[in-house]
Short mmCIF file of C-alpha atoms in Angstrom, two decimals:
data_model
loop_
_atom_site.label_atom_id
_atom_site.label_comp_id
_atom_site.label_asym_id
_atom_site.label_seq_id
_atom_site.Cartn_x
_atom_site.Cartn_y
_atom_site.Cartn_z
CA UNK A 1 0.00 0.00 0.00
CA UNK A 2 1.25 3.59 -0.82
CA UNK A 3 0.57 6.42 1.75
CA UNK A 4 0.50 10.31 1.68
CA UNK A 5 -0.22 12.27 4.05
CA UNK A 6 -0.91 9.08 6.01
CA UNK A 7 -3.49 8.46 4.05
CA UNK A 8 -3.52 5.38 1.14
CA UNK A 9 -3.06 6.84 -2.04
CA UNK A 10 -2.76 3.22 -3.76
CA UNK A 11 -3.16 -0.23 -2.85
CA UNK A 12 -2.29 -2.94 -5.09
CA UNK A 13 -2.48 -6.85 -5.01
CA UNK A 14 0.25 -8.77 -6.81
CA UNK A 15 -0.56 -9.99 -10.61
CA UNK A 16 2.97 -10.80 -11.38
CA UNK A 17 3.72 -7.41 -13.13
CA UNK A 18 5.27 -3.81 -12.28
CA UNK A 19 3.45 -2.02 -9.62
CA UNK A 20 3.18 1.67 -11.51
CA UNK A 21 1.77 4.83 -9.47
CA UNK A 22 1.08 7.86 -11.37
CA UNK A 23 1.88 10.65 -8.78
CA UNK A 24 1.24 13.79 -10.90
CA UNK A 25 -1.73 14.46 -8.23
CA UNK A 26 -0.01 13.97 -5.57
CA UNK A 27 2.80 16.48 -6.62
CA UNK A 28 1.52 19.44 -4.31
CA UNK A 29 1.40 16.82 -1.38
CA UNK A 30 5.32 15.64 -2.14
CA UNK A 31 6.78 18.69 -1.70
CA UNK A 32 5.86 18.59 1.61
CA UNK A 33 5.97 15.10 2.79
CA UNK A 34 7.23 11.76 2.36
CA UNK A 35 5.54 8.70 0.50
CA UNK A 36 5.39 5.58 2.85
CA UNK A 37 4.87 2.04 1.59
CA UNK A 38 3.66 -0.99 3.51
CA UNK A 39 4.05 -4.43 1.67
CA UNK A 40 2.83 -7.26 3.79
CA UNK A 41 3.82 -10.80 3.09
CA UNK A 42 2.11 -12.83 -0.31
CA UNK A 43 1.05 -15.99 1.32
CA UNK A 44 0.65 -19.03 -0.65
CA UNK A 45 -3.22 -19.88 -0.03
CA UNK A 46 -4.01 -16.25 -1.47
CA UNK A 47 -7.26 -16.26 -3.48
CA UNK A 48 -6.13 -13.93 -6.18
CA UNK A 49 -3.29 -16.26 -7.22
CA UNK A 50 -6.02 -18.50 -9.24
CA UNK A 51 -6.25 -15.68 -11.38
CA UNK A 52 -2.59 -15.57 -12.55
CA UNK A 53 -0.39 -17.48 -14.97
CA UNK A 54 1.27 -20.67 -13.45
CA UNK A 55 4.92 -18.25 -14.21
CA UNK A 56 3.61 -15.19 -12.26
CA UNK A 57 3.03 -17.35 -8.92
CA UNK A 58 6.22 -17.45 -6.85
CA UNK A 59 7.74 -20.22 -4.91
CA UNK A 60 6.62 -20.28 -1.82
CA UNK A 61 7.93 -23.25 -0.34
CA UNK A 62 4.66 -23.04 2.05
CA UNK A 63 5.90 -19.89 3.57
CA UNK A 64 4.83 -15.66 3.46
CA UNK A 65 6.73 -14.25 -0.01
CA UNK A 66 7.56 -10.40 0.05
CA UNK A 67 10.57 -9.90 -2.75
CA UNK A 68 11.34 -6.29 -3.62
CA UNK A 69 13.86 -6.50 -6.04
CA UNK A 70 13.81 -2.73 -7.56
CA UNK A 71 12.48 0.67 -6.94
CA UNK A 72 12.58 2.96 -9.61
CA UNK A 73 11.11 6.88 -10.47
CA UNK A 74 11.15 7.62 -13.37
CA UNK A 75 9.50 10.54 -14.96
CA UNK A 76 6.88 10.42 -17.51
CA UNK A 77 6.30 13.49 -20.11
CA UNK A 78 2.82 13.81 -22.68
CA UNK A 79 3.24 16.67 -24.85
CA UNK A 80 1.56 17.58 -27.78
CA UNK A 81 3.27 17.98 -31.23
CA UNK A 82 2.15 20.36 -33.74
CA UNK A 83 2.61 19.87 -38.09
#
């Protein structure tokens, strides 16, 4: 879950792909303070797993799963062009 203010800007359950976050309306808010995440643990009985490719599921070897491997911003620009 992504926070702002202390309140949840985003939630997200896993489907195996990038979690994005568009924070172009939260810019006012960011300037000020600090975006807080809280993952909690994937456990293997987790209904929304049936829903996902046999490759998106990870191992779980009967245990909780929480794997951040990267954390990237990167900025996104729309701009109109003109001919």
């Amino acid at each position: 879950m992504a926070f702002i203010k202390g309140q949840l800007a985003q939630d997200e359950f896993y489907h195996g792909e990038p979690w994005t976050i568009g924070l172009k309306r939260y810019y006012d808010d960011l300037k000020t303070d600090p975006q807080t995440f809280y993952f909690r643990p994937l456990q293997w009985n987790a209904p929304s797993l049936r829903d996902l490719p046999k490759q998106a599921v990870p191992d779980f070897k009967n245990v909780p799963v929480v794997d951040i491997k990267d954390v990237q911003v990167i900025p996104e620009y729309k701009f109109n062009i003109k001919y």
